[in-house]
Amino acid sequence: MLTELFTPSVQHALDLVGIFVFAISGALLAVRKNFDVFGIAVLAEVTALGGGLFRDVMIGAIPPAAFTDLGYFITPLFAAGLVFFLHPHVERIQVGVNVFDAAGLGLFCVTGTVKAYEYGLGLTSSAALGLATAVGGGVLRDVLANEVPSLLRWDRDLYAVPAIVGATTVVLCIRFDTLNAVTSGLAVIAAFVLRLLALRFHWRAPRAYNRSSARAEEGSAAT
């Protein structure tokens, strides 16, 4: 089914673009954390490939694509090298990085969902692995950097929700036999646009109903 949506060359090129941008975000966090060159490379690789590796292991696509295609492995290293030498300039174009990151999020939640379904998973499980493909690398990045994953923080703009929307759109299209290049592209765009809107207007997921203030939380923790 995946090969019917995009030609192999187009799919490969899109994958590499998404991997590159995710790797940039990982490498930038490593620089902010004052990691050495090895740490920068590790965070770049983990951020770029972590979600896809998790998906492939879960569905039994062994060995994972990250280890069978040299381009998948080399691209994050290239991004790490770029950030290592030019991180002040990369930081200055953070808005552009965010735009491409949103595009990668939309692409990976769609292709991850489709690949999981191709390997025999049900619709719900496929959507869950589509989400994991899109956000898994970022979670691993934050854990390695000793931070609460952005995915779980209420004070960060919506990230998982756009991926959920994209993955859900795909499984609905599969359910009603309407998945094709156009509808899959629309699913990518839906996730992409929702993420950009969240960045622009600082949309965030709601916390628990009648939640007390952060200051109250800190006070109760201290006691």
GROMACS .gro file of N, CA, C and O in nm, residues 130-209:
model
  320
  130GLY      N    1   0.190   0.489   1.433
  130GLY     CA    2   0.214   0.609   1.353
  130GLY      C    3   0.251   0.726   1.443
  130GLY      O    4   0.344   0.803   1.413
  131LEU      N    5   0.178   0.739   1.554
  131LEU     CA    6   0.211   0.842   1.652
  131LEU      C    7   0.352   0.819   1.708
  131LEU      O    8   0.431   0.914   1.718
  132ALA      N    9   0.383   0.695   1.744
  132ALA     CA   10   0.515   0.664   1.800
  132ALA      C   11   0.626   0.695   1.700
  132ALA      O   12   0.734   0.742   1.738
  133THR      N   13   0.601   0.669   1.573
  133THR     CA   14   0.700   0.700   1.470
  133THR      C   15   0.732   0.849   1.467
  133THR      O   16   0.848   0.890   1.453
  134ALA      N   17   0.627   0.930   1.481
  134ALA     CA   18   0.644   1.075   1.470
  134ALA      C   19   0.707   1.138   1.593
  134ALA      O   20   0.786   1.232   1.581
  135VAL      N   21   0.673   1.087   1.712
  135VAL     CA   22   0.716   1.156   1.834
  135VAL      C   23   0.817   1.076   1.916
  135VAL      O   24   0.875   1.130   2.011
  136GLY      N   25   0.839   0.949   1.883
  136GLY     CA   26   0.925   0.865   1.965
  136GLY      C   27   1.067   0.915   1.977
  136GLY      O   28   1.128   0.910   2.085
  137GLY      N   29   1.123   0.963   1.867
  137GLY     CA   30   1.260   1.013   1.871
  137GLY      C   31   1.275   1.132   1.964
  137GLY      O   32   1.375   1.143   2.037
  138GLY      N   33   1.176   1.221   1.964
  138GLY     CA   34   1.181   1.337   2.052
  138GLY      C   35   1.174   1.298   2.199
  138GLY      O   36   1.240   1.359   2.284
  139VAL      N   37   1.094   1.196   2.229
  139VAL     CA   38   1.086   1.148   2.367
  139VAL      C   39   1.220   1.091   2.413
  139VAL      O   40   1.270   1.123   2.521
  140LEU      N   41   1.281   1.008   2.329
  140LEU     CA   42   1.412   0.952   2.363
  140LEU      C   43   1.517   1.061   2.377
  140LEU      O   44   1.603   1.056   2.466
  141ARG      N   45   1.511   1.161   2.291
  141ARG     CA   46   1.604   1.275   2.298
  141ARG      C   47   1.596   1.342   2.433
  141ARG      O   48   1.697   1.367   2.500
  142ASP      N   49   1.475   1.372   2.478
  142ASP     CA   50   1.457   1.443   2.604
  142ASP      C   51   1.500   1.357   2.723
  142ASP      O   52   1.559   1.408   2.819
  143VAL      N   53   1.471   1.228   2.718
  143VAL     CA   54   1.511   1.139   2.827
  143VAL      C   55   1.663   1.135   2.838
  143VAL      O   56   1.720   1.145   2.948
  144LEU      N   57   1.732   1.121   2.725
  144LEU     CA   58   1.878   1.118   2.728
  144LEU      C   59   1.937   1.250   2.774
  144LEU      O   60   2.045   1.253   2.834
  145ALA      N   61   1.866   1.359   2.746
  145ALA     CA   62   1.914   1.492   2.788
  145ALA      C   63   1.869   1.525   2.930
  145ALA      O   64   1.888   1.638   2.976
  146ASN      N   65   1.808   1.428   2.999
  146ASN     CA   66   1.765   1.446   3.138
  146ASN      C   67   1.660   1.556   3.152
  146ASN      O   68   1.665   1.638   3.245
  147GLU      N   69   1.564   1.557   3.059
  147GLU     CA   70   1.453   1.652   3.064
  147GLU      C   71   1.321   1.577   3.063
  147GLU      O   72   1.313   1.465   3.010
  148VAL      N   73   1.218   1.639   3.122
  148VAL     CA   74   1.084   1.584   3.107
  148VAL      C   75   1.048   1.593   2.959
  148VAL      O   76   1.060   1.701   2.899
  149PRO      N   77   1.008   1.483   2.896
  149PRO     CA   78   0.977   1.488   2.753
  149PRO      C   79   0.878   1.599   2.720
  149PRO      O   80   0.778   1.616   2.790
  150SER      N   81   0.908   1.674   2.616
  150SER     CA   82   0.819   1.783   2.573
  150SER      C   83   0.677   1.733   2.549
  150SER      O   84   0.580   1.805   2.568
  151LEU      N   85   0.668   1.608   2.507
  151LEU     CA   86   0.538   1.547   2.479
  151LEU      C   87   0.448   1.547   2.601
  151LEU      O   88   0.325   1.550   2.588
  152LEU      N   89   0.506   1.546   2.720
  152LEU     CA   90   0.429   1.534   2.844
  152LEU      C   91   0.413   1.667   2.918
  152LEU      O   92   0.348   1.671   3.022
  153ARG      N   93   0.470   1.773   2.867
  153ARG     CA   94   0.468   1.900   2.939
  153ARG      C   95   0.351   1.987   2.894
  153ARG      O   96   0.332   2.011   2.775
  154TRP      N   97   0.276   2.037   2.992
  154TRP     CA   98   0.159   2.117   2.961
  154TRP      C   99   0.197   2.254   2.904
  154TRP      O  100   0.116   2.318   2.835
  155ASP      N  101   0.320   2.299   2.932
  155ASP     CA  102   0.361   2.433   2.890
  155ASP      C  103   0.425   2.434   2.751
  155ASP      O  104   0.487   2.533   2.714
  156ARG      N  105   0.410   2.328   2.675
  156ARG     CA  106   0.462   2.323   2.539
  156ARG      C  107   0.347   2.317   2.439
  156ARG      O  108   0.242   2.258   2.466
  157ASP      N  109   0.368   2.379   2.324
  157ASP     CA  110   0.264   2.382   2.221
  157ASP      C  111   0.234   2.240   2.173
  157ASP      O  112   0.320   2.153   2.174
  158LEU      N  113   0.109   2.221   2.130
  158LEU     CA  114   0.064   2.088   2.089
  158LEU      C  115   0.161   2.023   1.990
  158LEU      O  116   0.200   2.084   1.891
  159TYR      N  117   0.198   1.900   2.020
  159TYR     CA  118   0.286   1.824   1.931
  159TYR      C  119   0.227   1.687   1.900
  159TYR      O  120   0.218   1.647   1.784
  160ALA      N  121   0.186   1.616   2.004
  160ALA     CA  122   0.129   1.483   1.982
  160ALA      C  123  -0.007   1.492   1.914
  160ALA      O  124  -0.039   1.408   1.829
  161VAL      N  125  -0.086   1.592   1.949
  161VAL     CA  126  -0.222   1.602   1.893
  161VAL      C  127  -0.221   1.611   1.740
  161VAL      O  128  -0.298   1.541   1.674
  162PRO      N  129  -0.135   1.696   1.680
  162PRO     CA  130  -0.132   1.696   1.533
  162PRO      C  131  -0.096   1.559   1.474
  162PRO      O  132  -0.153   1.518   1.372
  163ALA      N  133  -0.004   1.488   1.538
  163ALA     CA  134   0.032   1.354   1.490
  163ALA      C  135  -0.085   1.257   1.505
  163ALA      O  136  -0.107   1.172   1.417
  164ILE      N  137  -0.159   1.270   1.613
  164ILE     CA  138  -0.278   1.186   1.632
  164ILE      C  139  -0.381   1.214   1.523
  164ILE      O  140  -0.442   1.121   1.468
  165VAL      N  141  -0.399   1.341   1.490
  165VAL     CA  142  -0.494   1.378   1.384
  165VAL      C  143  -0.451   1.316   1.251
  165VAL      O  144  -0.533   1.259   1.178
  166GLY      N  145  -0.322   1.327   1.219
  166GLY     CA  146  -0.273   1.270   1.094
  166GLY      C  147  -0.290   1.119   1.089
  166GLY      O  148  -0.337   1.064   0.989
  167ALA      N  149  -0.252   1.051   1.197
  167ALA     CA  150  -0.263   0.905   1.201
  167ALA      C  151  -0.409   0.860   1.197
  167ALA      O  152  -0.443   0.762   1.129
  168THR      N  153  -0.495   0.932   1.267
  168THR     CA  154  -0.638   0.898   1.267
  168THR      C  155  -0.699   0.916   1.129
  168THR      O  156  -0.781   0.835   1.085
  169THR      N  157  -0.659   1.022   1.062
  169THR     CA  158  -0.708   1.044   0.925
  169THR      C  159  -0.671   0.928   0.834
  169THR      O  160  -0.752   0.882   0.753
  170VAL      N  161  -0.549   0.878   0.850
  170VAL     CA  162  -0.504   0.765   0.767
  170VAL      C  163  -0.588   0.641   0.794
  170VAL      O  164  -0.634   0.574   0.700
  171VAL      N  165  -0.609   0.607   0.922
  171VAL     CA  166  -0.683   0.484   0.950
  171VAL      C  167  -0.829   0.496   0.908
  171VAL      O  168  -0.892   0.396   0.867
  172LEU      N  169  -0.884   0.616   0.913
  172LEU     CA  170  -1.020   0.634   0.863
  172LEU      C  171  -1.026   0.614   0.712
  172LEU      O  172  -1.120   0.554   0.659
  173CYS      N  173  -0.923   0.664   0.643
  173CYS     CA  174  -0.917   0.643   0.498
  173CYS      C  175  -0.901   0.495   0.465
  173CYS      O  176  -0.961   0.445   0.369
  174ILE      N  177  -0.821   0.424   0.545
  174ILE     CA  178  -0.807   0.280   0.523
  174ILE      C  179  -0.939   0.211   0.548
  174ILE      O  180  -0.981   0.123   0.472
  175ARG      N  181  -1.007   0.250   0.656
  175ARG     CA  182  -1.134   0.187   0.691
  175ARG      C  183  -1.237   0.201   0.581
  175ARG      O  184  -1.314   0.107   0.552
  176PHE      N  185  -1.240   0.315   0.517
  176PHE     CA  186  -1.340   0.339   0.412
  176PHE      C  187  -1.282   0.325   0.272
  176PHE      O  188  -1.342   0.369   0.174
  177ASP      N  189  -1.163   0.262   0.265
  177ASP     CA  190  -1.099   0.228   0.137
  177ASP      C  191  -1.081   0.351   0.047
  177ASP      O  192  -1.107   0.347  -0.072
  178THR      N  193  -1.036   0.459   0.107
  178THR     CA  194  -1.013   0.582   0.029
  178THR      C  195  -0.869   0.631   0.040
  178THR      O  196  -0.840   0.744   0.001
  179LEU      N  197  -0.779   0.546   0.091
  179LEU     CA  198  -0.640   0.589   0.106
  179LEU      C  199  -0.570   0.586  -0.029
  179LEU      O  200  -0.563   0.483  -0.095
  180ASN      N  201  -0.518   0.699  -0.068
  180ASN     CA  202  -0.441   0.712  -0.191
  180ASN      C  203  -0.344   0.828  -0.173
  180ASN      O  204  -0.330   0.883  -0.064
  181ALA      N  205  -0.275   0.863  -0.281
  181ALA     CA  206  -0.174   0.969  -0.270
  181ALA      C  207  -0.237   1.102  -0.227
  181ALA      O  208  -0.177   1.178  -0.151
  182VAL      N  209  -0.359   1.128  -0.272
  182VAL     CA  210  -0.424   1.255  -0.239
  182VAL      C  211  -0.467   1.258  -0.093
  182VAL      O  212  -0.435   1.353  -0.019
  183THR      N  213  -0.536   1.154  -0.047
  183THR     CA  214  -0.585   1.155   0.090
  183THR      C  215  -0.471   1.143   0.191
  183THR      O  216  -0.475   1.203   0.299
  184SER      N  217  -0.368   1.068   0.156
  184SER     CA  218  -0.252   1.060   0.247
  184SER      C  219  -0.181   1.195   0.253
  184SER      O  220  -0.135   1.238   0.360
  185GLY      N  221  -0.173   1.263   0.139
  185GLY     CA  222  -0.115   1.397   0.138
  185GLY      C  223  -0.196   1.494   0.222
  185GLY      O  224  -0.141   1.579   0.294
  186LEU      N  225  -0.329   1.481   0.217
  186LEU     CA  226  -0.414   1.565   0.300
  186LEU      C  227  -0.394   1.537   0.448
  186LEU      O  228  -0.399   1.628   0.531
  187ALA      N  229  -0.369   1.411   0.483
  187ALA     CA  230  -0.343   1.376   0.623
  187ALA      C  231  -0.213   1.440   0.669
  187ALA      O  232  -0.204   1.491   0.782
  188VAL      N  233  -0.111   1.437   0.584
  188VAL     CA  234   0.017   1.503   0.616
  188VAL      C  235  -0.006   1.652   0.637
  188VAL      O  236   0.042   1.712   0.734
  189ILE      N  237  -0.080   1.712   0.546
  189ILE     CA  238  -0.106   1.857   0.553
  189ILE      C  239  -0.185   1.892   0.679
  189ILE      O  240  -0.158   1.994   0.744
  190ALA      N  241  -0.282   1.808   0.714
  190ALA     CA  242  -0.363   1.835   0.833
  190ALA      C  243  -0.276   1.839   0.958
  190ALA      O  244  -0.287   1.931   1.041
  191ALA      N  245  -0.188   1.740   0.973
  191ALA     CA  246  -0.098   1.739   1.088
  191ALA      C  247  -0.001   1.857   1.084
  191ALA      O  248   0.025   1.921   1.187
  192PHE      N  249   0.050   1.883   0.967
  192PHE     CA  250   0.146   1.993   0.948
  192PHE      C  251   0.084   2.128   0.984
  192PHE      O  252   0.139   2.206   1.064
  193VAL      N  253  -0.033   2.157   0.931
  193VAL     CA  254  -0.099   2.285   0.955
  193VAL      C  255  -0.139   2.299   1.102
  193VAL      O  256  -0.122   2.406   1.163
  194LEU      N  257  -0.191   2.192   1.160
  194LEU     CA  258  -0.230   2.198   1.301
  194LEU      C  259  -0.110   2.227   1.390
  194LEU      O  260  -0.119   2.305   1.486
  195ARG      N  261   0.003   2.166   1.360
  195ARG     CA  262   0.125   2.193   1.437
  195ARG      C  263   0.169   2.338   1.420
  195ARG      O  264   0.207   2.405   1.518
  196LEU      N  265   0.165   2.391   1.298
  196LEU     CA  266   0.203   2.530   1.276
  196LEU      C  267   0.109   2.626   1.349
  196LEU      O  268   0.153   2.725   1.408
  197LEU      N  269  -0.020   2.596   1.348
  197LEU     CA  270  -0.116   2.680   1.419
  197LEU      C  271  -0.090   2.675   1.570
  197LEU      O  272  -0.102   2.777   1.640
  198ALA      N  273  -0.056   2.557   1.620
  198ALA     CA  274  -0.024   2.544   1.763
  198ALA      C  275   0.098   2.629   1.799
  198ALA      O  276   0.101   2.693   1.905
  199LEU      N  277   0.197   2.631   1.710
  199LEU     CA  278   0.316   2.713   1.733
  199LEU      C  279   0.282   2.861   1.727
  199LEU      O  280   0.332   2.942   1.807
  200ARG      N  281   0.198   2.897   1.631
  200ARG     CA  282   0.164   3.039   1.612
  200ARG      C  283   0.080   3.094   1.725
  200ARG      O  284   0.104   3.206   1.774
  201PHE      N  285  -0.018   3.016   1.770
  201PHE     CA  286  -0.112   3.066   1.869
  201PHE      C  287  -0.091   3.004   2.008
  201PHE      O  288  -0.170   3.026   2.099
  202HIS      N  289   0.016   2.925   2.021
  202HIS     CA  290   0.051   2.863   2.150
  202HIS      C  291  -0.064   2.780   2.207
  202HIS      O  292  -0.100   2.793   2.324
  203TRP      N  293  -0.120   2.696   2.120
  203TRP     CA  294  -0.226   2.605   2.165
  203TRP      C  295  -0.164   2.496   2.251
  203TRP      O  296  -0.061   2.437   2.216
  204ARG      N  297  -0.229   2.467   2.363
  204ARG     CA  298  -0.180   2.363   2.453
  204ARG      C  299  -0.295   2.276   2.498
  204ARG      O  300  -0.410   2.320   2.503
  205ALA      N  301  -0.262   2.153   2.532
  205ALA     CA  302  -0.364   2.061   2.580
  205ALA      C  303  -0.408   2.101   2.720
  205ALA      O  304  -0.328   2.153   2.799
  206PRO      N  305  -0.535   2.079   2.753
  206PRO     CA  306  -0.582   2.118   2.887
  206PRO      C  307  -0.523   2.029   2.996
  206PRO      O  308  -0.495   1.911   2.974
  207ARG      N  309  -0.502   2.089   3.112
  207ARG     CA  310  -0.462   2.012   3.228
  207ARG      C  311  -0.586   1.959   3.300
  207ARG      O  312  -0.698   1.977   3.254
  208ALA      N  313  -0.565   1.892   3.413
  208ALA     CA  314  -0.676   1.834   3.487
  208ALA      C  315  -0.778   1.941   3.524
  208ALA      O  316  -0.742   2.057   3.551
  209TYR      N  317  -0.904   1.903   3.525
  209TYR     CA  318  -1.014   1.997   3.556
  209TYR      C  319  -0.993   2.059   3.693
  209TYR      O  320  -0.959   1.992   3.790
   0.00000   0.00000   0.00000
